[in-house]
Coordinates of C-alpha atoms in Angstrom, one line a residue:
X1 CA -39.8 -117.4 -16.0
X2 CA -37.5 -118.6 -13.4
X3 CA -36.2 -116.3 -10.5
X4 CA -32.3 -114.4 -11.7
X5 CA -30.7 -113.0 -7.6
X6 CA -29.2 -109.4 -8.5
X7 CA -25.9 -111.9 -9.1
X8 CA -26.8 -113.9 -12.0
X9 CA -25.4 -112.5 -15.9
X10 CA -29.6 -112.5 -17.0
X11 CA -29.8 -109.6 -14.4
X12 CA -30.9 -106.4 -15.6
X13 CA -30.8 -103.7 -13.6
X14 CA -33.7 -101.4 -13.8
X15 CA -32.0 -98.9 -15.0
X16 CA -29.3 -100.5 -17.7
X17 CA -31.3 -100.0 -21.1
X18 CA -30.4 -100.0 -24.4
X19 CA -28.6 -96.5 -25.2
X20 CA -26.7 -96.3 -22.2
X21 CA -22.5 -95.2 -24.0
X22 CA -20.3 -97.9 -22.4
X23 CA -17.4 -95.8 -22.4
X24 CA -15.8 -93.0 -23.8
X25 CA -13.3 -94.6 -26.8
X26 CA -14.8 -95.1 -29.8
X27 CA -13.5 -98.0 -31.9
X28 CA -12.3 -96.1 -35.9
X29 CA -10.0 -98.8 -37.0
X30 CA -6.7 -100.6 -36.5
X31 CA -5.0 -97.7 -34.9
X32 CA -7.6 -97.7 -31.4
X33 CA -9.0 -101.4 -31.3
X34 CA -6.4 -102.5 -28.8
X35 CA -7.7 -99.5 -26.0
X36 CA -11.2 -100.1 -26.6
X37 CA -11.5 -103.1 -26.4
X38 CA -10.0 -103.2 -23.0
X39 CA -12.4 -100.2 -22.0
X40 CA -15.1 -102.0 -22.9
X41 CA -14.2 -105.2 -21.0
X42 CA -13.9 -103.6 -18.5
X43 CA -17.3 -101.7 -18.6
X44 CA -18.9 -105.1 -19.5
X45 CA -17.0 -107.1 -16.2
X46 CA -18.6 -104.7 -13.9
X47 CA -22.2 -105.4 -15.8
X48 CA -21.4 -108.8 -15.4
X49 CA -22.1 -109.1 -19.1
X50 CA -18.4 -110.6 -19.7
X51 CA -19.5 -113.5 -20.7
X52 CA -21.5 -112.9 -23.4
X53 CA -18.4 -111.7 -25.7
X54 CA -16.4 -113.7 -24.0
X55 CA -18.4 -117.6 -25.4
X56 CA -19.4 -118.4 -21.5
X57 CA -22.8 -117.4 -21.3
X58 CA -24.6 -119.1 -24.6
X59 CA -28.1 -119.2 -24.9
X60 CA -27.8 -123.0 -25.3
X61 CA -26.5 -124.2 -21.6
X62 CA -29.3 -122.3 -20.6
X63 CA -32.6 -124.3 -19.3
X64 CA -36.3 -123.3 -22.3
X65 CA -37.5 -120.8 -19.5
X66 CA -34.4 -118.7 -19.6
X67 CA -34.2 -118.5 -22.8
X68 CA -36.2 -115.4 -23.3
X69 CA -34.4 -113.5 -20.6
X70 CA -31.1 -114.6 -22.2
X71 CA -31.9 -112.8 -25.6
X72 CA -32.9 -109.4 -24.0
X73 CA -29.4 -109.8 -22.3
X74 CA -27.7 -109.7 -25.5
X75 CA -30.1 -107.4 -27.2
X76 CA -28.4 -104.8 -24.3
X77 CA -24.5 -105.7 -24.9
X78 CA -25.5 -105.6 -28.4
X79 CA -26.7 -102.3 -27.7
X80 CA -24.1 -101.0 -26.1
X81 CA -21.2 -102.6 -28.2
X82 CA -23.1 -100.0 -31.1
X83 CA -22.6 -97.3 -29.2
X84 CA -19.5 -97.2 -29.0
X85 CA -18.1 -97.5 -32.2
X86 CA -18.1 -94.9 -34.8
X87 CA -20.9 -94.8 -37.5
X88 CA -18.5 -95.5 -40.3
X89 CA -18.6 -99.0 -39.3
X90 CA -21.6 -99.3 -37.4
X91 CA -24.1 -99.3 -40.3
X92 CA -22.2 -102.7 -42.1
X93 CA -22.5 -104.3 -38.2
X94 CA -26.6 -104.1 -37.3
X95 CA -27.5 -107.7 -38.6
X96 CA -25.7 -109.3 -35.8
X97 CA -27.6 -111.4 -33.6
X98 CA -25.1 -112.9 -32.1
X99 CA -23.1 -110.9 -29.8
X100 CA -19.9 -113.2 -28.9
X101 CA -20.0 -113.7 -32.8
X102 CA -20.1 -110.0 -33.0
X103 CA -17.2 -108.9 -30.6
X104 CA -15.2 -112.2 -32.8
X105 CA -15.6 -110.4 -35.6
X106 CA -14.1 -108.0 -35.0
X107 CA -11.9 -108.6 -33.5
X108 CA -10.4 -110.7 -36.9
X109 CA -10.8 -107.1 -38.4
X110 CA -9.2 -104.1 -36.2
X111 CA -7.2 -106.8 -33.5
X112 CA -3.9 -106.6 -36.2
X113 CA -0.8 -107.3 -33.7
X114 CA 2.1 -107.3 -35.9
X115 CA 5.9 -106.2 -36.1
X116 CA 5.2 -103.0 -37.4
X117 CA 2.8 -103.0 -34.9
X118 CA 4.4 -102.9 -32.2
X119 CA 7.4 -101.3 -34.6
X120 CA 5.5 -97.4 -33.9
X121 CA 4.2 -98.3 -30.2
X122 CA 8.1 -98.5 -28.9
X123 CA 9.4 -95.7 -31.4
X124 CA 6.4 -93.0 -30.0
X125 CA 7.5 -94.4 -26.0
X126 CA 10.9 -93.5 -26.8
X127 CA 10.4 -90.4 -28.9
X128 CA 7.8 -88.6 -26.3
X129 CA 9.3 -86.0 -24.0
X130 CA 7.4 -83.2 -21.9
X131 CA 7.4 -79.9 -24.3
X132 CA 4.9 -77.4 -23.6
X133 CA 3.0 -80.0 -21.8
X134 CA 3.1 -80.4 -17.9
X135 CA 4.2 -82.7 -16.3
X136 CA 0.3 -84.5 -15.1
X137 CA -0.3 -84.2 -19.1
X138 CA 3.1 -85.8 -19.8
X139 CA 3.5 -88.8 -17.3
X140 CA -0.3 -89.8 -18.5
X141 CA 0.5 -90.5 -22.4
X142 CA 2.9 -91.7 -21.3
X143 CA 1.2 -94.3 -19.5
X144 CA -1.5 -94.5 -21.8
X145 CA 1.8 -95.6 -23.8
X146 CA 3.7 -98.3 -21.6
X147 CA -0.4 -100.2 -21.5
X148 CA -1.6 -99.8 -24.6
X149 CA 2.2 -101.9 -24.7
X150 CA 1.7 -104.4 -22.4
X151 CA -2.1 -104.6 -23.6
X152 CA -0.4 -106.0 -27.4
X153 CA 3.2 -107.5 -25.6
X154 CA 2.8 -110.6 -23.3
X155 CA 4.0 -111.8 -20.3
X156 CA 5.4 -114.6 -18.7
X157 CA 3.2 -115.0 -15.1
X158 CA 5.7 -117.0 -13.6
X159 CA 6.8 -115.8 -10.7
X160 CA 10.3 -117.3 -10.2
X161 CA 13.4 -115.4 -8.9
X162 CA 13.9 -115.1 -13.8
X163 CA 10.6 -114.0 -13.9
X164 CA 11.2 -111.7 -11.3
X165 CA 14.4 -110.3 -12.5
X166 CA 12.7 -109.6 -15.9
X167 CA 10.0 -107.3 -14.2
X168 CA 12.6 -105.0 -12.1
X169 CA 13.9 -104.0 -15.6
X170 CA 11.1 -103.2 -17.5
X171 CA 10.7 -101.3 -14.5
X172 CA 13.7 -100.0 -14.3
X173 CA 13.0 -99.5 -18.5
X174 CA 10.4 -97.7 -17.8
X175 CA 11.6 -95.3 -14.6
X176 CA 14.4 -94.5 -17.3
X177 CA 11.9 -93.5 -20.2
X178 CA 9.6 -91.0 -17.2
X179 CA 13.1 -89.3 -16.8
X180 CA 14.8 -88.5 -19.9
X181 CA 12.0 -87.3 -21.5
X182 CA 11.4 -84.8 -18.5
X183 CA 12.8 -81.1 -19.8
X184 CA 16.3 -80.0 -18.4
X185 CA 14.8 -77.5 -15.3
X186 CA 14.0 -80.2 -13.6
X187 CA 17.6 -81.3 -13.9
X188 CA 18.5 -81.6 -10.2
X189 CA 15.4 -83.4 -9.3
X190 CA 15.9 -85.4 -11.8
X191 CA 19.7 -86.0 -10.0
X192 CA 18.4 -86.8 -7.6
X193 CA 16.3 -89.6 -8.3
X194 CA 19.0 -91.3 -9.4
X195 CA 21.0 -91.6 -7.4
X196 CA 18.4 -93.3 -4.8
X197 CA 19.2 -96.8 -3.6
X198 CA 17.7 -98.5 -4.5
X199 CA 16.4 -96.4 -6.6
X200 CA 12.7 -95.0 -6.6
X201 CA 9.4 -97.0 -8.6
X202 CA 7.7 -95.0 -11.6
X203 CA 5.3 -94.1 -9.7
X204 CA 7.4 -92.6 -6.8
X205 CA 10.2 -90.1 -9.1
X206 CA 7.0 -89.6 -10.9
X207 CA 5.0 -87.8 -6.8
X208 CA 9.0 -85.8 -6.4
X209 CA 9.1 -84.5 -9.8
X210 CA 5.5 -83.4 -9.3
X211 CA 6.3 -81.7 -6.0
X212 CA 9.1 -79.6 -7.4
X213 CA 6.8 -78.9 -10.3
X214 CA 4.5 -77.5 -7.7
X215 CA 6.2 -75.6 -5.4
X216 CA 8.4 -73.9 -8.6
X217 CA 4.2 -72.9 -9.4
X218 CA 4.4 -71.2 -5.8
X219 CA 7.7 -69.6 -5.5
X220 CA 7.1 -67.8 -8.8
X221 CA 3.5 -66.3 -7.3
X222 CA 5.2 -65.5 -3.5
X223 CA 8.5 -63.8 -5.3
X224 CA 7.2 -62.1 -8.6
X225 CA 11.1 -61.7 -10.8
X226 CA 11.3 -56.9 -9.7
X227 CA 11.0 -55.1 -13.8
X228 CA 13.9 -53.4 -14.5
X229 CA 12.2 -50.2 -16.0
X230 CA 10.6 -50.6 -12.0
X231 CA 13.8 -50.6 -10.5
X232 CA 16.1 -48.1 -12.2
X233 CA 13.5 -45.3 -12.2
X234 CA 13.6 -46.2 -8.7
X235 CA 17.2 -46.9 -8.6
X236 CA 18.3 -43.8 -10.2
X237 CA 15.1 -41.6 -8.0
X238 CA 17.2 -42.7 -4.8
X239 CA 20.1 -40.6 -5.8
X240 CA 19.7 -36.4 -5.3
X241 CA 20.8 -34.1 -6.7
X242 CA 22.6 -32.0 -5.0
X243 CA 22.0 -28.1 -4.8
X244 CA 24.0 -26.3 -3.1
X245 CA 27.0 -23.8 -4.5
X246 CA 30.0 -24.6 -5.3
X247 CA 32.4 -22.9 -3.6
X248 CA 35.7 -22.0 -6.2
X249 CA 32.8 -21.4 -8.6
X250 CA 30.4 -19.9 -6.5
X251 CA 28.0 -21.6 -9.4
X252 CA 25.6 -24.0 -7.9
X253 CA 25.0 -27.6 -8.8
X254 CA 28.2 -29.7 -7.6
X255 CA 30.4 -28.8 -4.8
X256 CA 34.0 -27.8 -5.1
X257 CA 35.2 -31.4 -5.3
X258 CA 33.1 -31.8 -9.0
X259 CA 34.2 -28.9 -9.8
X260 CA 35.4 -28.9 -13.7
X261 CA 36.7 -24.8 -13.7
X262 CA 38.8 -26.4 -10.1
X263 CA 39.8 -29.7 -11.8
X264 CA 40.3 -29.6 -15.7
X265 CA 37.2 -30.4 -17.5
X266 CA 37.1 -34.3 -19.3
X267 CA 38.1 -34.8 -22.6
X268 CA 34.7 -35.1 -24.3
X269 CA 33.0 -32.7 -22.2
X270 CA 30.8 -29.6 -24.4
X271 CA 30.4 -26.0 -23.9
X272 CA 26.9 -25.8 -23.8
X273 CA 26.5 -22.6 -23.4
X274 CA 22.8 -19.9 -23.2
X275 CA 22.8 -16.8 -24.6
X276 CA 23.1 -14.5 -21.8
X277 CA 20.6 -10.9 -22.0
X278 CA 21.3 -7.0 -22.8
X279 CA 22.4 -6.9 -19.3
X280 CA 24.2 -9.6 -18.4
X281 CA 27.3 -8.7 -20.8
X282 CA 30.1 -8.0 -18.3
X283 CA 31.8 -10.5 -18.1
X284 CA 32.4 -12.3 -14.5
X285 CA 36.6 -12.4 -13.9
X286 CA 36.0 -16.6 -13.9
X287 CA 35.7 -15.2 -18.6
X288 CA 38.2 -12.2 -18.4
X289 CA 40.5 -14.8 -20.2
X290 CA 38.2 -14.8 -23.1
X291 CA 39.3 -12.3 -25.3
X292 CA 36.6 -9.5 -26.0
X293 CA 34.7 -9.2 -29.5
X294 CA 35.5 -7.3 -31.1
X295 CA 34.1 -3.2 -32.5
X296 CA 34.2 -0.5 -35.0
X297 CA 35.8 2.3 -33.3
X298 CA 36.5 6.6 -34.5
X299 CA 38.6 8.8 -34.1
X300 CA 37.8 11.8 -33.7
X301 CA 38.5 13.5 -37.0
X302 CA 36.1 10.6 -38.8
X303 CA 34.1 11.3 -37.1
X304 CA 34.3 15.4 -37.2
X305 CA 34.8 13.8 -41.6
X306 CA 31.4 11.5 -41.4
X307 CA 29.5 14.9 -40.4
X308 CA 30.5 17.1 -43.0
X309 CA 30.3 14.6 -45.8
X310 CA 26.4 14.6 -43.9
X311 CA 26.6 17.5 -44.2
X312 CA 27.3 18.0 -47.8
X313 CA 24.4 15.4 -49.2
X314 CA 22.1 17.6 -47.2
X315 CA 19.4 14.2 -46.8
X316 CA 18.2 14.1 -42.7
X317 CA 20.1 12.9 -40.5
X318 CA 17.2 9.8 -38.5
X319 CA 18.3 7.7 -41.6
X320 CA 21.2 8.3 -43.5
X321 CA 23.0 7.7 -40.4
X322 CA 23.5 3.6 -40.3
X323 CA 23.6 4.3 -44.3
X324 CA 26.1 6.0 -45.5
X325 CA 28.4 4.3 -41.8
X326 CA 27.1 1.5 -43.6
X327 CA 29.2 3.1 -46.7
X328 CA 31.6 5.3 -46.2
X329 CA 33.0 3.6 -42.4
X330 CA 35.1 0.8 -44.7
X331 CA 36.7 2.8 -47.4
X332 CA 37.5 4.9 -43.8
X333 CA 39.4 2.3 -42.4
X334 CA 41.3 1.9 -44.8

């Protein structure tokens, strides 16, 4: 067998195995064929095996001495592709022998680029917003949709001035789409970006938004919002209660300037007087205006009549005083 060097398409690295998974995306159907095929083509290009699916490295173009090596490489590439296809689809593909024909069969079955596919992709781009996601997650998802749209829709490779203007217009539209999907909390930095002349690229605008997001996160950590309850408690605790004596009423707890007995009681003031002990029944000079409590008084003649009645009943005096008084006071008072 002729020797093949490292750069030859038929070269296999000692670490290459049929069980290697080249890409994380698994082909599940029409919905992700574009992303899957793009990822796999990049991986095969890195392995120098892209010609096996493009039809460039055909078995017939190599001499007889390299046919066996070509069969090995063909089996390796076929295994790598099967490792990235969902089990439901790979069951009907294991009998393929030529990797180029196998790749063409997948493309014919799942590459459905029509108006409806482009429409739904374009609508997804237009309706995508940041929401609760971070700026990084939002931009990553948006860029993935842009790349998929670019892969489906062919653009001119012309380097003329008109083509360059169309390319600049497309990039400007993507800048506007990115800014429109941001939350309103970034309205300030968004206005600054739109006022820049010339308008920055999408990547430059993304960098500015990310810096703003990082600055807000850093500021929120260094300057936490004070607790309203704690602030209220601190403010109320800082006001010390007056413990001196009023010069007017001689009562404690307020000053002369705020004494209600001097300046008058407010209309909504509620009097809440505590009961005084028996030794404190003597009313002070401040309470002299209040009417004295009513009490039953007897003349000496009335006392004599009561004693005379008690003696006639011949009842022990001690337990009968209150009863006789309560029984005869009312008639005598009249």
